[in-house]
Amino acid sequence: MGRLSPIERDVFTLTVRGFTAKEIANRVSRSPKSVENARARVRRKLGLKTRAELVSVAMNVGLLRPGD
């Protein structure tokens, strides 16, 4: 997680909480395309391919709890 930039951390957190790219873009004042690019960087940096893998990592580092 330390390898992620602040915007990548925000996008990661909002993605695992179920927000769409458009919703995230509105929250972080970026374009949906920028959000998609940040998601791709997060996946690449963490070596993940699916949203399920992102959720698993989020749970392991305490960003997400079962039932959230």
XYZ file of C-alpha atoms in Angstrom:
68
model
C 0.000 0.000 0.000
C 2.920 2.329 0.619
C 3.716 2.270 -3.094
C 0.426 3.952 -3.967
C 0.103 7.698 -4.472
C -2.567 9.544 -2.458
C -4.970 9.578 -5.415
C -4.349 5.875 -6.061
C -5.126 5.124 -2.403
C -8.351 7.117 -2.640
C -9.383 5.362 -5.849
C -8.482 1.979 -4.358
C -10.540 2.615 -1.211
C -13.578 3.900 -3.085
C -13.370 1.090 -5.651
C -13.444 -1.645 -3.008
C -16.382 0.119 -1.376
C -18.312 -0.318 -4.627
C -18.272 3.146 -6.175
C -18.271 3.489 -9.963
C -15.569 5.387 -11.843
C -17.975 8.283 -12.363
C -18.897 8.420 -8.669
C -15.241 8.293 -7.659
C -14.383 10.993 -10.189
C -16.966 13.296 -8.627
C -15.626 12.632 -5.125
C -11.947 13.158 -5.958
C -12.408 15.939 -8.531
C -10.937 13.970 -11.438
C -12.303 12.700 -14.721
C -13.660 9.160 -14.965
C -10.770 8.383 -17.358
C -8.251 9.533 -14.723
C -9.955 7.253 -12.215
C -9.723 4.306 -14.620
C -6.028 5.065 -15.172
C -5.465 5.201 -11.406
C -7.266 1.843 -11.005
C -4.979 0.330 -13.631
C -1.896 1.677 -11.823
C -3.158 0.274 -8.510
C -3.679 -3.160 -10.035
C -0.274 -3.083 -11.688
C 1.550 -1.903 -8.564
C -0.180 -4.468 -6.349
C -0.010 -7.254 -8.933
C -3.780 -7.765 -8.978
C -6.161 -8.453 -11.835
C -9.703 -8.490 -10.478
C -11.906 -6.412 -8.224
C -12.226 -9.454 -5.954
C -8.462 -9.440 -5.480
C -8.609 -5.719 -4.644
C -11.303 -6.393 -2.033
C -9.244 -9.216 -0.522
C -6.215 -6.938 -0.151
C -8.384 -4.189 1.336
C -9.685 -6.613 3.940
C -6.179 -7.844 4.736
C -4.870 -4.324 5.362
C -7.933 -3.241 7.356
C -9.530 -0.864 4.839
C -12.615 -3.016 4.592
C -14.318 -5.334 7.053
C -16.745 -8.164 6.344
C -20.183 -6.645 5.916
C -18.923 -3.218 4.780
